[in-house]
C-alpha cells in the first residue's frame, strides 16, 4: 500500500483514520514499487531507535496488530519476500502524529529510504514506545485529548 510521505492518512478505522485524531495523522514510509521515494543515508542511531519503536509496538498495542504477511515489493523483484509488517508505529512529532508501517525499518536499512527530516527528528526524540512519557506526549500533541490509540494499560 502506498501513501505519499506527510499526507493525511486513513488506512483503517480507529487510530489509523486521521479523522479520529485532533491533530494531523501523517503517513511516513508507506512505500510501494514502482512509486519513487527519497533515498539517502541515515544515522545508525536513527536506525536503531526506529527498529526499537517497531519492536515495542506489538506488545504495547496487541489489539492493533494486523494478521498476515507483507512482501516487500522492492525485494520481490529480487526474488526475496517475507517482510513481516503487521504492526504500525505512531510517532509523536511537532504538532502531528506520524503513522508508519513496521516495514519502514526494512526500507531504511535495505532500500536506503530516507524519511523526511521531521520524522527522523521525531523518532530520535520519541520516548520509549508505550512508556508514560510516550503516552503523555501523544496526548499533548493531540491537543490534550486522549488519542484513539489505547495501549494495553490505561492512559
Coordinates of N, CA, C and O in Angstrom, one line a residue:
X1 N 0.8 -1.2 0.0 CA 0.0 0.0 0.0 C 0.9 1.2 0.0 O 1.9 1.3 0.7
X2 N 0.5 2.2 -0.8 CA 1.3 3.4 -0.9 C 0.6 4.7 -0.5 O -0.6 4.9 -0.9
X3 N 1.2 5.5 0.4 CA 0.8 6.8 0.7 C 2.0 7.7 0.6 O 3.1 7.3 0.9
X4 N 1.7 8.9 0.0 CA 2.8 9.9 0.0 C 3.3 10.3 1.4 O 2.4 10.4 2.3
X5 N 4.5 10.5 1.6 CA 5.0 11.0 2.8 C 4.4 12.3 3.2 O 4.2 13.2 2.3
X6 N 4.0 12.4 4.5 CA 3.4 13.7 5.0 C 2.0 13.9 4.5 O 1.5 15.0 4.7
X7 N 1.4 12.9 4.0 CA 0.0 13.1 3.6 C -0.9 12.6 4.7 O -0.5 11.7 5.5
X8 N -2.1 13.2 4.8 CA -3.1 12.7 5.8 C -3.4 11.2 5.5 O -3.6 10.9 4.3
X9 N -3.5 10.4 6.5 CA -3.7 9.0 6.2 C -5.0 8.5 6.8 O -5.4 8.9 7.9
X10 N -5.7 7.7 6.1 CA -6.9 7.0 6.5 C -6.7 5.6 6.0 O -7.1 5.2 4.9
X11 N -6.0 4.8 6.8 CA -5.6 3.4 6.4 C -6.6 2.4 6.8 O -6.8 1.4 6.2
X12 N -7.3 2.6 7.9 CA -8.2 1.7 8.5 C -9.0 2.5 9.5 O -8.9 3.7 9.5
X13 N -9.9 1.9 10.2 CA -10.7 2.6 11.1 C -9.9 2.8 12.4 O -8.8 2.4 12.6
X14 N -10.6 3.5 13.4 CA -10.0 3.8 14.7 C -8.7 4.6 14.6 O -8.7 5.7 13.9
X15 N -7.6 4.2 15.2 CA -6.4 5.1 15.3 C -5.7 5.2 14.0 O -4.9 6.1 13.8
X16 N -6.1 4.5 12.9 CA -5.5 4.6 11.6 C -6.2 5.6 10.7 O -5.9 5.7 9.6
X17 N -7.2 6.2 11.2 CA -8.0 7.2 10.5 C -7.7 8.6 11.0 O -8.0 8.9 12.1
X18 N -7.3 9.5 10.1 CA -6.9 10.8 10.5 C -8.1 11.6 11.1 O -7.9 12.5 11.9
X19 N -9.3 11.2 10.7 CA -10.5 11.9 11.2 C -10.7 11.6 12.7 O -11.5 12.3 13.4
X20 N -10.0 10.6 13.3 CA -10.2 10.2 14.7 C -9.2 11.0 15.6 O -9.3 10.9 16.8
X21 N -8.3 11.7 15.0 CA -7.3 12.5 15.8 C -7.7 14.0 15.8 O -8.2 14.5 14.8
X22 N -7.2 14.7 16.8 CA -7.4 16.1 16.9 C -6.2 16.8 16.2 O -6.3 18.0 15.9
X23 N -5.1 16.1 16.0 CA -4.0 16.7 15.3 C -3.9 15.9 13.9 O -4.7 15.0 13.7
X24 N -3.0 16.3 13.1 CA -2.8 15.7 11.8 C -2.2 14.3 12.0 O -1.2 14.2 12.7
X25 N -2.7 13.3 11.4 CA -2.1 11.9 11.4 C -1.5 11.8 10.0 O -2.2 11.7 9.0
X26 N -0.2 11.8 9.9 CA 0.6 11.8 8.6 C 1.2 10.5 8.3 O 1.9 9.9 9.2
X27 N 1.2 10.1 7.1 CA 1.8 8.9 6.6 C 3.3 9.1 6.4 O 3.7 10.1 5.8
X28 N 4.1 8.1 6.8 CA 5.5 8.1 6.5 C 5.9 6.7 6.3 O 5.6 5.8 7.0
X29 N 6.6 6.5 5.1 CA 7.2 5.2 4.9 C 6.3 4.1 4.3 O 6.6 3.0 4.4
X30 N 5.2 4.6 3.7 CA 4.3 3.6 3.0 C 4.7 3.5 1.6 O 4.1 4.1 0.7
X31 N 5.8 2.7 1.4 CA 6.4 2.6 0.0 C 5.8 1.4 -0.7 O 5.5 0.4 -0.2
X32 N 5.8 1.6 -2.0 CA 5.3 0.5 -2.9 C 5.9 0.7 -4.3 O 5.9 1.8 -4.8
X33 N 6.5 -0.3 -4.8 CA 7.1 -0.3 -6.2 C 5.9 -0.2 -7.2 O 4.9 -0.8 -7.0
X34 N 5.9 0.7 -8.2 CA 7.0 1.5 -8.7 C 7.1 2.9 -8.3 O 7.7 3.7 -8.9
X35 N 6.4 3.3 -7.2 CA 6.4 4.7 -6.7 C 7.8 5.1 -6.3 O 8.4 4.4 -5.6
X36 N 8.2 6.3 -6.7 CA 9.5 6.8 -6.3 C 9.5 7.2 -4.8 O 8.4 7.4 -4.2
X37 N 10.7 7.2 -4.2 CA 10.8 7.6 -2.8 C 12.2 8.2 -2.6 O 13.1 8.0 -3.4
X38 N 12.3 9.0 -1.6 CA 13.5 9.7 -1.2 C 14.6 8.7 -0.7 O 14.3 7.9 0.2
X39 N 15.8 8.7 -1.3 CA 16.9 7.9 -0.9 C 18.0 8.7 -0.3 O 18.2 9.9 -0.6
X40 N 18.7 8.1 0.7 CA 19.8 8.8 1.3 C 20.3 8.0 2.5 O 19.7 7.0 2.9
X41 N 21.3 8.6 3.1 CA 21.9 7.9 4.3 C 21.2 8.4 5.6 O 20.7 9.5 5.6
X42 N 21.1 7.5 6.5 CA 20.5 7.8 7.8 C 21.5 7.3 8.9 O 22.3 6.4 8.6
X43 N 21.5 7.9 10.0 CA 22.4 7.6 11.1 C 22.1 6.2 11.7 O 20.9 5.8 11.7
X44 N 23.1 5.5 12.2 CA 22.9 4.3 12.9 C 22.0 4.5 14.1 O 21.2 3.6 14.5
X45 N 22.1 5.6 14.8 CA 21.3 5.9 15.9 C 19.8 5.9 15.5 O 19.0 5.4 16.2
X46 N 19.5 6.6 14.4 CA 18.1 6.6 13.9 C 17.6 5.2 13.6 O 16.5 4.9 14.0
X47 N 18.4 4.5 12.9 CA 18.0 3.1 12.5 C 17.8 2.2 13.7 O 16.8 1.5 13.8
X48 N 18.6 2.3 14.7 CA 18.4 1.6 16.0 C 17.1 2.0 16.7 O 16.4 1.2 17.1
X49 N 16.9 3.3 16.8 CA 15.8 3.8 17.5 C 14.5 3.4 16.8 O 13.5 3.0 17.4
X50 N 14.5 3.5 15.4 CA 13.4 3.2 14.6 C 13.0 1.7 14.8 O 11.8 1.4 15.0
X51 N 14.0 0.8 14.8 CA 13.7 -0.6 15.0 C 13.2 -0.9 16.4 O 12.3 -1.7 16.6
X52 N 13.7 -0.1 17.4 CA 13.2 -0.3 18.7 C 11.7 0.1 18.9 O 11.0 -0.6 19.5
X53 N 11.3 1.1 18.2 CA 9.9 1.5 18.1 C 9.1 0.5 17.5 O 8.0 0.1 18.0
X54 N 9.5 -0.1 16.4 CA 8.8 -1.2 15.7 C 8.7 -2.4 16.6 O 7.6 -2.9 16.8
X55 N 9.8 -2.8 17.3 CA 9.8 -3.9 18.1 C 8.9 -3.8 19.3 O 8.2 -4.7 19.8
X56 N 8.8 -2.6 19.9 CA 7.9 -2.3 21.0 C 6.5 -2.1 20.7 O 5.6 -2.2 21.6
X57 N 6.1 -1.9 19.5 CA 4.7 -1.6 19.1 C 3.8 -2.8 19.4 O 2.7 -2.6 19.9
X58 N 4.2 -4.0 19.0 CA 3.3 -5.2 19.1 C 2.9 -5.5 20.6 O 1.7 -5.6 20.9
X59 N 3.9 -5.6 21.5 CA 3.5 -5.9 22.9 C 2.7 -4.8 23.5 O 1.9 -5.0 24.4
X60 N 2.9 -3.5 23.1 CA 2.2 -2.4 23.7 C 0.8 -2.3 23.2 O -0.1 -1.9 23.9
X61 N 0.6 -2.6 21.9 CA -0.7 -2.4 21.2 C -1.1 -3.7 20.5 O -1.4 -3.7 19.3
X62 N -1.3 -4.8 21.2 CA -1.6 -6.1 20.5 C -2.9 -6.1 19.8 O -3.1 -6.8 18.9
X63 N -3.9 -5.3 20.3 CA -5.2 -5.2 19.7 C -5.2 -4.6 18.3 O -6.1 -4.7 17.5
X64 N -4.1 -3.9 18.0 CA -3.9 -3.3 16.7 C -3.0 -4.0 15.7 O -2.5 -3.5 14.7
X65 N -2.6 -5.2 16.1 CA -1.7 -6.0 15.3 C -2.4 -6.7 14.2 O -3.4 -7.4 14.4
X66 N -2.0 -6.4 13.0 CA -2.7 -7.0 11.8 C -2.2 -8.4 11.6 O -1.1 -8.7 11.8
X67 N -3.1 -9.2 11.0 CA -2.7 -10.6 10.6 C -2.1 -10.7 9.2 O -2.4 -9.8 8.4
X68 N -1.3 -11.6 9.0 CA -0.8 -11.9 7.7 C 0.6 -11.3 7.5 O 1.2 -10.8 8.4
X69 N 1.1 -11.5 6.3 CA 2.5 -11.1 6.0 C 2.5 -10.2 4.8 O 1.7 -10.3 3.9
X70 N 3.4 -9.2 4.8 CA 3.5 -8.3 3.7 C 4.8 -8.6 3.0 O 5.9 -8.7 3.6
X71 N 4.8 -8.8 1.7 CA 6.0 -9.0 0.9 C 6.5 -7.6 0.4 O 5.7 -6.9 -0.2
X72 N 7.7 -7.3 0.6 CA 8.3 -6.0 0.1 C 8.3 -6.1 -1.4 O 8.8 -7.0 -2.0
X73 N 7.6 -5.1 -2.0 CA 7.5 -5.0 -3.5 C 8.8 -4.7 -4.1 O 9.0 -5.0 -5.3
X74 N 9.8 -4.2 -3.4 CA 11.1 -3.9 -4.0 C 11.9 -5.2 -3.9 O 12.7 -5.5 -4.9
X75 N 11.8 -6.0 -2.9 CA 12.5 -7.3 -2.8 C 11.9 -8.3 -3.7 O 12.7 -9.2 -4.2
X76 N 10.6 -8.2 -3.9 CA 10.0 -9.2 -4.8 C 10.7 -9.3 -6.2 O 10.9 -10.3 -6.7
X77 N 11.2 -8.1 -6.6 CA 11.9 -8.1 -7.9 C 13.2 -8.8 -7.8 O 13.8 -9.2 -8.8
X78 N 13.7 -9.0 -6.6 CA 15.0 -9.7 -6.3 C 14.7 -11.1 -5.8 O 15.6 -11.7 -5.3
X79 N 13.5 -11.5 -6.0 CA 13.1 -12.9 -5.5 C 13.3 -13.1 -4.1 O 13.6 -14.1 -3.6
X80 N 13.1 -12.0 -3.3 CA 13.1 -12.1 -1.8 C 11.8 -11.6 -1.3 O 11.2 -10.7 -1.8
X81 N 11.2 -12.3 -0.3 CA 10.0 -11.8 0.2 C 9.9 -12.2 1.7 O 10.8 -12.9 2.2
X82 N 8.9 -11.9 2.4 CA 8.7 -12.3 3.8 C 9.0 -11.2 4.8 O 9.4 -11.5 5.9
X83 N 8.8 -9.9 4.4 CA 9.0 -8.9 5.4 C 7.7 -8.8 6.2 O 6.6 -8.6 5.8
X84 N 7.9 -9.1 7.5 CA 6.8 -9.0 8.4 C 6.5 -7.6 8.8 O 7.4 -6.9 9.2
X85 N 5.3 -7.2 8.6 CA 4.9 -5.8 8.8 C 3.5 -5.7 9.3 O 2.7 -5.0 8.8
X86 N 3.1 -6.5 10.3 CA 1.8 -6.5 10.8 C 1.6 -5.3 11.8 O 0.5 -4.9 12.0
X87 N 2.6 -4.8 12.3 CA 2.5 -3.7 13.3 C 2.7 -2.4 12.6 O 3.2 -2.3 11.5
X88 N 2.2 -1.3 13.2 CA 2.4 0.0 12.7 C 2.9 0.9 13.9 O 2.5 0.5 15.1
X89 N 3.6 1.9 13.7 CA 4.1 2.7 14.7 C 3.5 4.1 14.6 O 3.3 4.7 13.6
X90 N 3.2 4.7 15.8 CA 2.7 6.0 15.9 C 3.8 6.8 16.6 O 4.2 6.5 17.7
X91 N 4.3 7.8 15.9 CA 5.4 8.6 16.4 C 4.9 10.1 16.6 O 4.6 10.7 15.6
X92 N 4.9 10.6 17.9 CA 4.5 12.0 18.1 C 5.6 12.9 17.5 O 6.8 12.7 17.8
X93 N 5.2 13.9 16.8 CA 6.1 14.9 16.2 C 5.7 16.3 16.7 O 5.1 16.4 17.7
X94 N 6.1 17.2 15.9 CA 5.9 18.6 16.3 C 4.5 19.0 15.8 O 4.3 19.4 14.7
X95 N 3.5 18.8 16.6 CA 2.1 19.1 16.3 C 1.4 18.1 15.4 O 0.3 18.4 15.0
X96 N 2.0 17.0 15.2 CA 1.5 15.9 14.3 C 1.8 14.6 14.9 O 2.7 14.5 15.8
X97 N 1.1 13.6 14.5 CA 1.5 12.2 14.8 C 1.8 11.5 13.5 O 1.0 11.6 12.5
X98 N 2.9 10.8 13.4 CA 3.3 10.1 12.2 C 2.8 8.6 12.4 O 3.0 8.0 13.4
X99 N 2.3 8.1 11.3 CA 1.9 6.7 11.2 C 2.8 6.0 10.2 O 2.8 6.4 9.0
X100 N 3.5 4.9 10.6 CA 4.4 4.2 9.7 C 4.1 2.7 9.8 O 3.9 2.2 10.9
X101 N 4.3 2.0 8.7 CA 4.2 0.5 8.8 C 5.5 0.0 9.4 O 6.6 0.6 9.4
X102 N 5.4 -1.1 10.1 CA 6.5 -1.8 10.7 C 7.7 -2.0 9.7 O 8.8 -2.1 10.1
X103 N 7.4 -2.2 8.5 CA 8.4 -2.4 7.5 C 9.3 -1.2 7.2 O 10.2 -1.4 6.4
X104 N 9.0 -0.1 7.8 CA 9.8 1.1 7.5 C 11.2 0.9 7.9 O 12.1 1.3 7.2
X105 N 11.5 0.1 8.9 CA 12.9 -0.1 9.3 C 13.6 -0.9 8.2 O 14.8 -0.7 7.9
X106 N 12.9 -1.8 7.5 CA 13.5 -2.6 6.4 C 13.8 -1.6 5.2 O 14.8 -1.7 4.6
X107 N 12.8 -0.8 4.9 CA 13.0 0.2 3.8 C 14.2 1.1 4.1 O 15.0 1.3 3.1
X108 N 14.4 1.5 5.3 CA 15.5 2.4 5.6 C 16.8 1.6 5.5 O 17.8 2.1 4.9
X109 N 16.9 0.4 6.1 CA 18.1 -0.3 6.2 C 18.5 -1.0 4.9 O 19.7 -1.0 4.5
X110 N 17.5 -1.5 4.2 CA 17.8 -2.3 3.0 C 17.6 -1.7 1.7 O 18.1 -2.1 0.6
X111 N 16.8 -0.6 1.7 CA 16.5 0.1 0.4 C 16.9 1.6 0.4 O 16.4 2.3 -0.4
X112 N 17.6 2.0 1.4 CA 18.2 3.4 1.5 C 17.1 4.4 1.6 O 17.3 5.6 1.1
X113 N 15.9 4.0 2.0 CA 14.8 5.0 2.1 C 15.2 6.1 3.2 O 15.6 5.7 4.3
X114 N 15.1 7.3 2.9 CA 15.4 8.4 3.8 C 14.1 9.1 4.1 O 13.6 9.9 3.2
X115 N 13.5 8.9 5.2 CA 12.2 9.6 5.6 C 12.5 11.1 5.7 O 13.6 11.6 5.8
X116 N 11.4 11.9 5.7 CA 11.6 13.4 5.9 C 12.3 13.7 7.2 O 12.2 12.9 8.2
X117 N 13.1 14.7 7.3 CA 13.9 15.1 8.4 C 13.0 15.3 9.7 O 13.4 14.9 10.8
X118 N 11.8 15.8 9.5 CA 10.9 16.0 10.6 C 10.5 14.7 11.3 O 10.4 14.6 12.5
X119 N 10.4 13.6 10.5 CA 10.1 12.3 11.1 C 11.4 11.7 11.8 O 11.3 11.2 12.9
X120 N 12.5 11.9 11.1 CA 13.8 11.4 11.7 C 14.0 12.1 13.1 O 14.3 11.4 14.1
X121 N 13.7 13.4 13.2 CA 13.9 14.1 14.4 C 12.9 13.6 15.5 O 13.2 13.4 16.6
X122 N 11.6 13.3 15.0 CA 10.6 12.8 16.0 C 11.0 11.5 16.5 O 10.8 11.2 17.7
X123 N 11.5 10.6 15.7 CA 11.9 9.3 16.1 C 13.1 9.4 17.1 O 13.0 8.8 18.2
X124 N 14.0 10.3 16.9 CA 15.2 10.4 17.8 C 14.8 11.0 19.1 O 15.4 10.7 20.1
X125 N 13.7 11.8 19.1 CA 13.2 12.4 20.4 C 12.1 11.7 21.0 O 11.7 12.0 22.1
X126 N 11.6 10.6 20.4 CA 10.5 9.9 20.9 C 10.9 9.1 22.2 O 11.9 8.4 22.3
X127 N 10.1 9.3 23.3 CA 10.3 8.5 24.5 C 10.1 7.0 24.2 O 9.5 6.7 23.1
X128 N 10.5 6.2 25.1 CA 10.3 4.7 24.9 C 8.9 4.4 24.6 O 8.0 4.9 25.2
X129 N 8.7 3.7 23.5 CA 7.4 3.4 23.0 C 6.5 2.8 24.0 O 6.8 1.7 24.6
X130 N 5.3 3.4 24.3 CA 4.4 2.9 25.3 C 4.6 3.3 26.7 O 3.8 3.0 27.6
X131 N 5.7 4.0 27.0 CA 6.0 4.5 28.3 C 5.0 5.6 28.7 O 4.3 6.1 27.8
X132 N 5.0 5.9 30.0 CA 4.1 7.0 30.4 C 4.5 8.3 29.7 O 3.6 9.1 29.3
X133 N 5.8 8.6 29.5 CA 6.2 9.8 28.8 C 5.7 9.8 27.3 O 5.3 10.8 26.8
X134 N 5.8 8.6 26.7 CA 5.3 8.5 25.3 C 3.8 8.7 25.3 O 3.4 9.5 24.4
X135 N 3.0 8.1 26.1 CA 1.6 8.3 26.1 C 1.2 9.8 26.4 O 0.3 10.3 25.8
X136 N 1.9 10.4 27.4 CA 1.7 11.8 27.7 C 2.0 12.7 26.5 O 1.3 13.6 26.2
X137 N 3.1 12.4 25.8 CA 3.5 13.2 24.6 C 2.5 13.0 23.5 O 2.1 14.0 22.8
X138 N 2.0 11.8 23.3 CA 1.0 11.6 22.3 C -0.3 12.3 22.6 O -0.9 13.0 21.7
X139 N -0.7 12.4 23.8 CA -1.9 13.1 24.2 C -1.6 14.6 24.0 O -2.5 15.3 23.5
X140 N -0.5 15.1 24.4 CA -0.2 16.5 24.3 C -0.2 17.0 22.8 O -0.8 18.0 22.5
X141 N 0.4 16.2 22.0 CA 0.4 16.5 20.5 C -1.0 16.5 20.0 O -1.4 17.2 19.1
X142 N -1.9 15.6 20.5 CA -3.3 15.5 20.1 C -4.1 16.6 20.8 O -5.3 16.3 21.0
X143 N -3.6 17.7 21.1 CA -4.3 18.8 21.7 C -4.9 18.5 23.0 O -6.0 18.9 23.3
X144 N -4.2 17.8 23.8 CA -4.5 17.4 25.2 C -5.8 16.5 25.2 O -6.5 16.4 26.2
X145 N -6.1 15.8 24.1 CA -7.2 14.9 24.0 C -6.7 13.5 23.9 O -5.7 13.3 23.2
X146 N -7.3 12.6 24.7 CA -6.8 11.2 24.6 C -6.9 10.7 23.2 O -7.9 10.9 22.5
X147 N -5.8 10.2 22.7 CA -5.8 9.7 21.3 C -6.6 8.5 21.2 O -6.9 7.8 22.2
X148 N -7.0 8.1 19.9 CA -7.9 6.9 19.8 C -7.1 5.6 19.9 O -7.6 4.6 19.8
X149 N -5.8 5.7 20.2 CA -4.9 4.6 20.3 C -4.8 4.3 21.8 O -4.3 5.1 22.6
X150 N -5.2 3.1 22.2 CA -5.2 2.8 23.6 C -4.2 1.6 23.8 O -4.3 0.6 23.2
X151 N -3.2 1.8 24.7 CA -2.3 0.7 25.0 C -2.9 -0.3 25.9 O -4.1 -0.2 26.3
X152 N -2.2 -1.4 26.1 CA -2.7 -2.5 27.0 C -3.1 -1.9 28.3 O -4.2 -2.3 28.9
X153 N -2.3 -1.0 28.9 CA -2.7 -0.4 30.1 C -3.4 0.9 29.9 O -3.4 1.4 28.8
X154 N -4.0 1.4 30.9 CA -4.7 2.7 30.7 C -3.8 3.8 30.6 O -2.7 3.8 31.0
X155 N -4.3 4.9 30.0 CA -3.5 6.1 29.8 C -3.2 6.6 31.2 O -3.4 7.3 31.9

